[in-house]
């Protein structure tokens, strides 16, 4: 994957230093790595202000949705709980990305310790991967709700909901942990990361040893997360579409209302993955530097802002509670006006 490609990439390509003998040479692990901020340093105060503003919006909006669902028993249903955990994952991704980016923008030198880089690799990959697995679980929930409405309450109990969420996270954590362990074992002969944050491909490309194991396992993870989860999601919605085609217009309208936010999020991630796959196939000069950086960070900006917007504001139940939390009219009046 190229230096400024978007988001985490699991398919890793080995890199060897010309004129070196891997068998007879050893490389010390660098204690510090340099990040490729490039032209961002020229107007760092402008970019740091944008970063701080985005981070504040993400924290406030996602926290509001999470708090509304946690504080009101009427919202503690499967669909809303899944939304809450999607927002929690958005907060997780933002906390591991924005504060570090903000500090580096204002620093004279943009560096990160090797240990900090590895932690960021694990965090970024788990964030992106959990986003995909939670969306797949949410699609399953919508499938059961629409295609088996009479059995929905018995199938999707709260215990089942938390088991599905736990399984989605453990599945990702186990795979990414192995990926990171394979990366840690590699000695590095370089110290410059060609991105403004650390991801797995950027670290592995600094190694001068054989990375075949990383290649193979990277392909497996790509298939197991980026490939399998969207397929399961589309299968769920294919079944939902089949049921809706036979139902009344009112039923189709209600199903569309609950499924549209999920489809918007899924479409965004498909576009994100397509960009990630296609960009490395073109020269780094194909796109302007600022645009490449923007596309590389959009997974940490768009999704955490999009989730509270399309779920917290689109779904009436959450919208009413959030407005009430911020001192809006009494809930009875809100029901009459919204």
mmCIF file of N, CA, C and O in Angstrom, residues 245-330:
data_model
loop_
_atom_site.group_PDB
_atom_site.id
_atom_site.type_symbol
_atom_site.label_atom_id
_atom_site.label_comp_id
_atom_site.label_asym_id
_atom_site.label_seq_id
_atom_site.Cartn_x
_atom_site.Cartn_y
_atom_site.Cartn_z
ATOM 1 N N UNK A 245 -40.555 -6.947 -0.750
ATOM 2 C CA UNK A 245 -41.210 -6.976 -2.051
ATOM 3 C C UNK A 245 -42.596 -7.607 -1.972
ATOM 4 O O UNK A 245 -43.474 -7.316 -2.782
ATOM 5 N N UNK A 246 -42.798 -8.475 -0.983
ATOM 6 C CA UNK A 246 -44.087 -9.152 -0.831
ATOM 7 C C UNK A 246 -45.001 -8.464 0.177
ATOM 8 O O UNK A 246 -46.137 -8.880 0.366
ATOM 9 N N UNK A 247 -44.496 -7.424 0.859
ATOM 10 C CA UNK A 247 -45.245 -6.785 1.935
ATOM 11 C C UNK A 247 -45.984 -5.550 1.432
ATOM 12 O O UNK A 247 -45.862 -5.144 0.274
ATOM 13 N N UNK A 248 -46.733 -4.939 2.334
ATOM 14 C CA UNK A 248 -47.493 -3.739 1.998
ATOM 15 C C UNK A 248 -46.577 -2.528 1.885
ATOM 16 O O UNK A 248 -45.422 -2.557 2.311
ATOM 17 N N UNK A 249 -47.121 -1.449 1.323
ATOM 18 C CA UNK A 249 -46.343 -0.231 1.175
ATOM 19 C C UNK A 249 -45.951 0.339 2.538
ATOM 20 O O UNK A 249 -44.840 0.863 2.706
ATOM 21 N N UNK A 250 -46.856 0.268 3.505
ATOM 22 C CA UNK A 250 -46.557 0.783 4.844
ATOM 23 C C UNK A 250 -45.412 0.005 5.482
ATOM 24 O O UNK A 250 -44.523 0.592 6.115
ATOM 25 N N UNK A 251 -45.418 -1.312 5.304
ATOM 26 C CA UNK A 251 -44.345 -2.154 5.857
ATOM 27 C C UNK A 251 -43.017 -1.829 5.177
ATOM 28 O O UNK A 251 -41.974 -1.714 5.834
ATOM 29 N N UNK A 252 -43.047 -1.648 3.854
ATOM 30 C CA UNK A 252 -41.819 -1.324 3.124
ATOM 31 C C UNK A 252 -41.259 0.021 3.563
ATOM 32 O O UNK A 252 -40.053 0.192 3.704
ATOM 33 N N UNK A 253 -42.156 0.993 3.793
ATOM 34 C CA UNK A 253 -41.713 2.322 4.217
ATOM 35 C C UNK A 253 -41.051 2.260 5.594
ATOM 36 O O UNK A 253 -40.006 2.890 5.823
ATOM 37 N N UNK A 254 -41.624 1.488 6.505
ATOM 38 C CA UNK A 254 -41.060 1.364 7.850
ATOM 39 C C UNK A 254 -39.720 0.643 7.806
ATOM 40 O O UNK A 254 -38.758 1.043 8.485
ATOM 41 N N UNK A 255 -39.636 -0.413 7.006
ATOM 42 C CA UNK A 255 -38.376 -1.152 6.884
ATOM 43 C C UNK A 255 -37.299 -0.273 6.274
ATOM 44 O O UNK A 255 -36.137 -0.284 6.706
ATOM 45 N N UNK A 256 -37.669 0.529 5.279
ATOM 46 C CA UNK A 256 -36.711 1.426 4.633
ATOM 47 C C UNK A 256 -36.205 2.478 5.610
ATOM 48 O O UNK A 256 -35.020 2.824 5.614
ATOM 49 N N UNK A 257 -37.096 2.969 6.471
ATOM 50 C CA UNK A 257 -36.718 3.990 7.440
ATOM 51 C C UNK A 257 -35.674 3.472 8.427
ATOM 52 O O UNK A 257 -34.751 4.195 8.806
ATOM 53 N N UNK A 258 -35.820 2.231 8.866
ATOM 54 C CA UNK A 258 -34.874 1.675 9.835
ATOM 55 C C UNK A 258 -33.589 1.176 9.183
ATOM 56 O O UNK A 258 -32.547 1.127 9.833
ATOM 57 N N UNK A 259 -33.648 0.817 7.905
ATOM 58 C CA UNK A 259 -32.478 0.243 7.228
ATOM 59 C C UNK A 259 -31.625 1.274 6.491
ATOM 60 O O UNK A 259 -30.439 1.029 6.248
ATOM 61 N N UNK A 260 -32.235 2.414 6.115
ATOM 62 C CA UNK A 260 -31.497 3.407 5.332
ATOM 63 C C UNK A 260 -30.213 3.884 6.013
ATOM 64 O O UNK A 260 -29.158 3.943 5.359
ATOM 65 N N UNK A 261 -30.242 4.248 7.319
ATOM 66 C CA UNK A 261 -28.982 4.680 7.948
ATOM 67 C C UNK A 261 -27.886 3.627 7.859
ATOM 68 O O UNK A 261 -26.718 3.952 7.630
ATOM 69 N N UNK A 262 -28.266 2.373 8.032
ATOM 70 C CA UNK A 262 -27.289 1.289 7.957
ATOM 71 C C UNK A 262 -26.712 1.181 6.550
ATOM 72 O O UNK A 262 -25.499 0.991 6.368
ATOM 73 N N UNK A 263 -27.567 1.305 5.542
ATOM 74 C CA UNK A 263 -27.103 1.213 4.160
ATOM 75 C C UNK A 263 -26.188 2.382 3.798
ATOM 76 O O UNK A 263 -25.229 2.214 3.036
ATOM 77 N N UNK A 264 -26.471 3.564 4.338
ATOM 78 C CA UNK A 264 -25.604 4.720 4.097
ATOM 79 C C UNK A 264 -24.215 4.453 4.658
ATOM 80 O O UNK A 264 -23.200 4.705 3.998
ATOM 81 N N UNK A 265 -24.164 3.928 5.884
ATOM 82 C CA UNK A 265 -22.880 3.624 6.515
ATOM 83 C C UNK A 265 -22.136 2.547 5.741
ATOM 84 O O UNK A 265 -20.916 2.643 5.526
ATOM 85 N N UNK A 266 -22.854 1.511 5.321
ATOM 86 C CA UNK A 266 -22.228 0.432 4.563
ATOM 87 C C UNK A 266 -21.656 0.949 3.250
ATOM 88 O O UNK A 266 -20.540 0.596 2.854
ATOM 89 N N UNK A 267 -22.421 1.808 2.559
ATOM 90 C CA UNK A 267 -21.954 2.375 1.293
ATOM 91 C C UNK A 267 -20.672 3.172 1.492
ATOM 92 O O UNK A 267 -19.736 3.095 0.683
ATOM 93 N N UNK A 268 -20.637 3.916 2.574
ATOM 94 C CA UNK A 268 -19.442 4.704 2.870
ATOM 95 C C UNK A 268 -18.221 3.796 3.045
ATOM 96 O O UNK A 268 -17.152 4.074 2.508
ATOM 97 N N UNK A 269 -18.388 2.705 3.770
ATOM 98 C CA UNK A 269 -17.247 1.831 4.009
ATOM 99 C C UNK A 269 -16.828 1.080 2.744
ATOM 100 O O UNK A 269 -15.648 0.797 2.545
ATOM 101 N N UNK A 270 -17.789 0.737 1.898
ATOM 102 C CA UNK A 270 -17.428 0.117 0.621
ATOM 103 C C UNK A 270 -16.583 1.078 -0.211
ATOM 104 O O UNK A 270 -15.566 0.691 -0.803
ATOM 105 N N UNK A 271 -16.999 2.354 -0.242
ATOM 106 C CA UNK A 271 -16.222 3.361 -0.974
ATOM 107 C C UNK A 271 -14.834 3.517 -0.355
ATOM 108 O O UNK A 271 -13.833 3.674 -1.073
ATOM 109 N N UNK A 272 -14.772 3.475 0.959
ATOM 110 C CA UNK A 272 -13.495 3.596 1.662
ATOM 111 C C UNK A 272 -12.557 2.457 1.281
ATOM 112 O O UNK A 272 -11.371 2.669 0.983
ATOM 113 N N UNK A 273 -13.066 1.234 1.268
ATOM 114 C CA UNK A 273 -12.251 0.071 0.932
ATOM 115 C C UNK A 273 -11.815 0.122 -0.533
ATOM 116 O O UNK A 273 -10.669 -0.201 -0.863
ATOM 117 N N UNK A 274 -12.724 0.534 -1.430
ATOM 118 C CA UNK A 274 -12.367 0.633 -2.842
ATOM 119 C C UNK A 274 -11.234 1.638 -3.053
ATOM 120 O O UNK A 274 -10.299 1.392 -3.821
ATOM 121 N N UNK A 275 -11.315 2.768 -2.367
ATOM 122 C CA UNK A 275 -10.244 3.761 -2.473
ATOM 123 C C UNK A 275 -8.931 3.173 -1.952
ATOM 124 O O UNK A 275 -7.870 3.377 -2.544
ATOM 125 N N UNK A 276 -9.009 2.442 -0.867
ATOM 126 C CA UNK A 276 -7.818 1.835 -0.265
ATOM 127 C C UNK A 276 -7.163 0.839 -1.207
ATOM 128 O O UNK A 276 -5.941 0.709 -1.253
ATOM 129 N N UNK A 277 -7.976 0.120 -1.960
ATOM 130 C CA UNK A 277 -7.439 -0.883 -2.874
ATOM 131 C C UNK A 277 -6.878 -0.244 -4.136
ATOM 132 O O UNK A 277 -5.827 -0.640 -4.646
ATOM 133 N N UNK A 278 -7.563 0.793 -4.645
ATOM 134 C CA UNK A 278 -7.193 1.364 -5.937
ATOM 135 C C UNK A 278 -6.047 2.363 -5.859
ATOM 136 O O UNK A 278 -5.217 2.425 -6.777
ATOM 137 N N UNK A 279 -5.962 3.155 -4.798
ATOM 138 C CA UNK A 279 -4.962 4.209 -4.739
ATOM 139 C C UNK A 279 -3.524 3.715 -4.888
ATOM 140 O O UNK A 279 -2.737 4.334 -5.608
ATOM 141 N N UNK A 280 -3.133 2.597 -4.230
ATOM 142 C CA UNK A 280 -1.745 2.142 -4.377
ATOM 143 C C UNK A 280 -1.362 1.761 -5.805
ATOM 144 O O UNK A 280 -0.178 1.615 -6.103
ATOM 145 N N UNK A 281 -2.342 1.561 -6.672
ATOM 146 C CA UNK A 281 -2.046 1.164 -8.050
ATOM 147 C C UNK A 281 -1.674 2.362 -8.929
ATOM 148 O O UNK A 281 -1.329 2.181 -10.096
ATOM 149 N N UNK A 282 -1.770 3.566 -8.373
ATOM 150 C CA UNK A 282 -1.444 4.762 -9.136
ATOM 151 C C UNK A 282 -0.226 5.453 -8.513
ATOM 152 O O UNK A 282 0.023 5.314 -7.314
ATOM 153 N N UNK A 283 0.532 6.207 -9.299
ATOM 154 C CA UNK A 283 1.688 6.936 -8.752
ATOM 155 C C UNK A 283 1.262 7.903 -7.664
ATOM 156 O O UNK A 283 0.124 8.403 -7.663
ATOM 157 N N UNK A 284 2.174 8.150 -6.714
ATOM 158 C CA UNK A 284 1.846 9.030 -5.587
ATOM 159 C C UNK A 284 1.548 10.452 -6.027
ATOM 160 O O UNK A 284 0.942 11.229 -5.291
ATOM 161 N N UNK A 285 1.977 10.808 -7.257
ATOM 162 C CA UNK A 285 1.736 12.155 -7.768
ATOM 163 C C UNK A 285 0.389 12.288 -8.474
ATOM 164 O O UNK A 285 0.046 13.364 -8.958
ATOM 165 N N UNK A 286 -0.371 11.190 -8.539
ATOM 166 C CA UNK A 286 -1.658 11.238 -9.231
ATOM 167 C C UNK A 286 -2.612 12.215 -8.566
ATOM 168 O O UNK A 286 -3.335 12.962 -9.229
ATOM 169 N N UNK A 287 -2.622 12.224 -7.236
ATOM 170 C CA UNK A 287 -3.484 13.119 -6.481
ATOM 171 C C UNK A 287 -2.639 14.119 -5.713
ATOM 172 O O UNK A 287 -1.529 13.811 -5.286
ATOM 173 N N UNK A 288 -3.151 15.333 -5.501
ATOM 174 C CA UNK A 288 -2.429 16.318 -4.689
ATOM 175 C C UNK A 288 -2.184 15.780 -3.274
ATOM 176 O O UNK A 288 -2.983 14.990 -2.756
ATOM 177 N N UNK A 289 -1.099 16.244 -2.670
ATOM 178 C CA UNK A 289 -0.725 15.754 -1.343
ATOM 179 C C UNK A 289 -1.847 15.955 -0.323
ATOM 180 O O UNK A 289 -2.183 15.056 0.442
ATOM 181 N N UNK A 290 -2.455 17.156 -0.312
ATOM 182 C CA UNK A 290 -3.510 17.442 0.659
ATOM 183 C C UNK A 290 -4.698 16.503 0.489
ATOM 184 O O UNK A 290 -5.303 16.071 1.480
ATOM 185 N N UNK A 291 -5.049 16.177 -0.767
ATOM 186 C CA UNK A 291 -6.178 15.289 -1.012
ATOM 187 C C UNK A 291 -5.865 13.872 -0.543
ATOM 188 O O UNK A 291 -6.723 13.194 0.028
ATOM 189 N N UNK A 292 -4.631 13.429 -0.753
ATOM 190 C CA UNK A 292 -4.251 12.091 -0.299
ATOM 191 C C UNK A 292 -4.303 11.994 1.217
ATOM 192 O O UNK A 292 -4.749 10.995 1.775
ATOM 193 N N UNK A 293 -3.858 13.051 1.897
ATOM 194 C CA UNK A 293 -3.921 13.062 3.362
ATOM 195 C C UNK A 293 -5.370 13.073 3.826
ATOM 196 O O UNK A 293 -5.748 12.345 4.752
ATOM 197 N N UNK A 294 -6.200 13.891 3.169
ATOM 198 C CA UNK A 294 -7.612 13.976 3.529
ATOM 199 C C UNK A 294 -8.287 12.611 3.399
ATOM 200 O O UNK A 294 -9.039 12.187 4.285
ATOM 201 N N UNK A 295 -8.021 11.917 2.295
ATOM 202 C CA UNK A 295 -8.630 10.608 2.091
ATOM 203 C C UNK A 295 -8.098 9.574 3.076
ATOM 204 O O UNK A 295 -8.793 8.627 3.434
ATOM 205 N N UNK A 296 -6.851 9.761 3.525
ATOM 206 C CA UNK A 296 -6.267 8.787 4.447
ATOM 207 C C UNK A 296 -6.835 8.903 5.854
ATOM 208 O O UNK A 296 -6.740 7.965 6.636
ATOM 209 N N UNK A 297 -7.422 10.072 6.188
ATOM 210 C CA UNK A 297 -7.938 10.266 7.543
ATOM 211 C C UNK A 297 -9.468 10.259 7.598
ATOM 212 O O UNK A 297 -10.041 10.338 8.685
ATOM 213 N N UNK A 298 -10.123 10.163 6.434
ATOM 214 C CA UNK A 298 -11.579 10.305 6.436
ATOM 215 C C UNK A 298 -12.292 9.208 7.215
ATOM 216 O O UNK A 298 -13.374 9.418 7.741
ATOM 217 N N UNK A 299 -11.678 8.033 7.349
ATOM 218 C CA UNK A 299 -12.309 6.963 8.136
ATOM 219 C C UNK A 299 -12.419 7.347 9.608
ATOM 220 O O UNK A 299 -13.299 6.847 10.322
ATOM 221 N N UNK A 300 -11.543 8.246 10.076
ATOM 222 C CA UNK A 300 -11.561 8.667 11.474
ATOM 223 C C UNK A 300 -12.435 9.901 11.689
ATOM 224 O O UNK A 300 -12.689 10.279 12.829
ATOM 225 N N UNK A 301 -12.882 10.509 10.597
ATOM 226 C CA UNK A 301 -13.679 11.731 10.687
ATOM 227 C C UNK A 301 -15.125 11.481 10.283
ATOM 228 O O UNK A 301 -16.065 11.785 11.041
ATOM 229 N N UNK A 302 -15.324 10.922 9.094
ATOM 230 C CA UNK A 302 -16.677 10.798 8.535
ATOM 231 C C UNK A 302 -17.549 9.869 9.367
ATOM 232 O O UNK A 302 -18.654 10.235 9.780
ATOM 233 N N UNK A 303 -17.068 8.645 9.618
ATOM 234 C CA UNK A 303 -17.890 7.663 10.328
ATOM 235 C C UNK A 303 -18.289 8.121 11.728
ATOM 236 O O UNK A 303 -19.469 8.049 12.089
ATOM 237 N N UNK A 304 -17.362 8.597 12.584
ATOM 238 C CA UNK A 304 -17.769 9.024 13.931
ATOM 239 C C UNK A 304 -18.734 10.210 13.937
ATOM 240 O O UNK A 304 -19.480 10.392 14.893
ATOM 241 N N UNK A 305 -18.706 11.044 12.889
ATOM 242 C CA UNK A 305 -19.668 12.147 12.788
ATOM 243 C C UNK A 305 -20.969 11.655 12.172
ATOM 244 O O UNK A 305 -22.064 12.087 12.542
ATOM 245 N N UNK A 306 -20.848 10.734 11.214
ATOM 246 C CA UNK A 306 -22.016 10.242 10.491
ATOM 247 C C UNK A 306 -22.947 9.429 11.394
ATOM 248 O O UNK A 306 -24.172 9.561 11.302
ATOM 249 N N UNK A 307 -22.393 8.605 12.267
ATOM 250 C CA UNK A 307 -23.222 7.717 13.094
ATOM 251 C C UNK A 307 -24.205 8.466 13.989
ATOM 252 O O UNK A 307 -25.412 8.189 13.951
ATOM 253 N N UNK A 308 -23.758 9.415 14.824
ATOM 254 C CA UNK A 308 -24.743 10.135 15.642
ATOM 255 C C UNK A 308 -25.695 10.976 14.817
ATOM 256 O O UNK A 308 -26.822 11.246 15.243
ATOM 257 N N UNK A 309 -25.247 11.405 13.628
ATOM 258 C CA UNK A 309 -26.112 12.220 12.781
ATOM 259 C C UNK A 309 -27.241 11.387 12.183
ATOM 260 O O UNK A 309 -28.419 11.742 12.291
ATOM 261 N N UNK A 310 -26.907 10.271 11.537
ATOM 262 C CA UNK A 310 -27.934 9.499 10.843
ATOM 263 C C UNK A 310 -28.730 8.614 11.796
ATOM 264 O O UNK A 310 -29.887 8.302 11.508
ATOM 265 N N UNK A 311 -28.132 8.202 12.913
ATOM 266 C CA UNK A 311 -28.876 7.390 13.884
ATOM 267 C C UNK A 311 -29.510 8.274 14.955
ATOM 268 O O UNK A 311 -30.682 8.117 15.295
ATOM 269 N N UNK A 312 -28.717 9.207 15.502
ATOM 270 C CA UNK A 312 -29.218 10.029 16.596
ATOM 271 C C UNK A 312 -30.267 11.033 16.167
ATOM 272 O O UNK A 312 -31.136 11.402 16.945
ATOM 273 N N UNK A 313 -30.182 11.498 14.929
ATOM 274 C CA UNK A 313 -31.156 12.491 14.480
ATOM 275 C C UNK A 313 -32.231 11.879 13.585
ATOM 276 O O UNK A 313 -33.376 12.317 13.600
ATOM 277 N N UNK A 314 -31.890 10.874 12.832
ATOM 278 C CA UNK A 314 -32.870 10.238 11.950
ATOM 279 C C UNK A 314 -33.898 9.440 12.746
ATOM 280 O O UNK A 314 -35.093 9.460 12.436
ATOM 281 N N UNK A 315 -33.445 8.720 13.778
ATOM 282 C CA UNK A 315 -34.361 7.908 14.585
ATOM 283 C C UNK A 315 -35.018 8.789 15.649
ATOM 284 O O UNK A 315 -34.357 9.336 16.527
ATOM 285 N N UNK A 316 -36.314 8.910 15.575
ATOM 286 C CA UNK A 316 -37.076 9.863 16.397
ATOM 287 C C UNK A 316 -36.893 9.632 17.884
ATOM 288 O O UNK A 316 -36.779 10.570 18.670
ATOM 289 N N UNK A 317 -36.850 8.348 18.286
ATOM 290 C CA UNK A 317 -36.755 8.041 19.712
ATOM 291 C C UNK A 317 -35.471 8.607 20.323
ATOM 292 O O UNK A 317 -35.477 9.165 21.420
ATOM 293 N N UNK A 318 -34.365 8.450 19.613
ATOM 294 C CA UNK A 318 -33.084 8.964 20.116
ATOM 295 C C UNK A 318 -33.066 10.482 20.035
ATOM 296 O O UNK A 318 -32.593 11.163 20.953
ATOM 297 N N UNK A 319 -33.584 11.039 18.951
ATOM 298 C CA UNK A 319 -33.583 12.487 18.770
ATOM 299 C C UNK A 319 -34.305 13.199 19.917
ATOM 300 O O UNK A 319 -33.826 14.199 20.457
ATOM 301 N N UNK A 320 -35.464 12.670 20.317
ATOM 302 C CA UNK A 320 -36.229 13.277 21.402
ATOM 303 C C UNK A 320 -35.454 13.278 22.704
ATOM 304 O O UNK A 320 -35.420 14.281 23.428
ATOM 305 N N UNK A 321 -34.809 12.155 23.008
ATOM 306 C CA UNK A 321 -34.068 12.043 24.265
ATOM 307 C C UNK A 321 -32.827 12.926 24.270
ATOM 308 O O UNK A 321 -32.476 13.515 25.302
ATOM 309 N N UNK A 322 -32.142 13.018 23.147
ATOM 310 C CA UNK A 322 -30.945 13.864 23.075
ATOM 311 C C UNK A 322 -31.329 15.331 23.245
ATOM 312 O O UNK A 322 -30.674 16.078 23.984
ATOM 313 N N UNK A 323 -32.402 15.762 22.589
ATOM 314 C CA UNK A 323 -32.861 17.147 22.735
ATOM 315 C C UNK A 323 -33.258 17.434 24.176
ATOM 316 O O UNK A 323 -32.991 18.520 24.700
ATOM 317 N N UNK A 324 -33.874 16.468 24.818
ATOM 318 C CA UNK A 324 -34.254 16.627 26.219
ATOM 319 C C UNK A 324 -33.013 16.776 27.099
ATOM 320 O O UNK A 324 -32.992 17.582 28.035
ATOM 321 N N UNK A 325 -31.964 16.031 26.803
ATOM 322 C CA UNK A 325 -30.729 16.110 27.572
ATOM 323 C C UNK A 325 -30.093 17.494 27.476
ATOM 324 O O UNK A 325 -29.459 17.971 28.425
ATOM 325 N N UNK A 326 -30.265 18.163 26.330
ATOM 326 C CA UNK A 326 -29.662 19.475 26.129
ATOM 327 C C UNK A 326 -30.621 20.609 26.494
ATOM 328 O O UNK A 326 -30.436 21.748 26.059
ATOM 329 N N UNK A 327 -31.658 20.278 27.279
ATOM 330 C CA UNK A 327 -32.525 21.305 27.823
ATOM 331 C C UNK A 327 -33.617 21.772 26.903
ATOM 332 O O UNK A 327 -34.104 22.904 27.050
ATOM 333 N N UNK A 328 -34.026 20.932 25.969
ATOM 334 C CA UNK A 328 -35.127 21.297 25.081
ATOM 335 C C UNK A 328 -36.439 21.205 25.842
ATOM 336 O O UNK A 328 -36.484 20.948 27.043
ATOM 337 N N UNK A 329 -37.567 21.371 25.148
ATOM 338 C CA UNK A 329 -38.880 21.354 25.778
ATOM 339 C C UNK A 329 -39.132 20.013 26.459
ATOM 340 O O UNK A 329 -38.475 19.020 26.143
ATOM 341 N N UNK A 330 -40.082 19.961 27.376
ATOM 342 C CA UNK A 330 -40.444 18.676 27.978
ATOM 343 C C UNK A 330 -40.795 17.653 26.914
ATOM 344 O O UNK A 330 -41.269 17.995 25.841
#
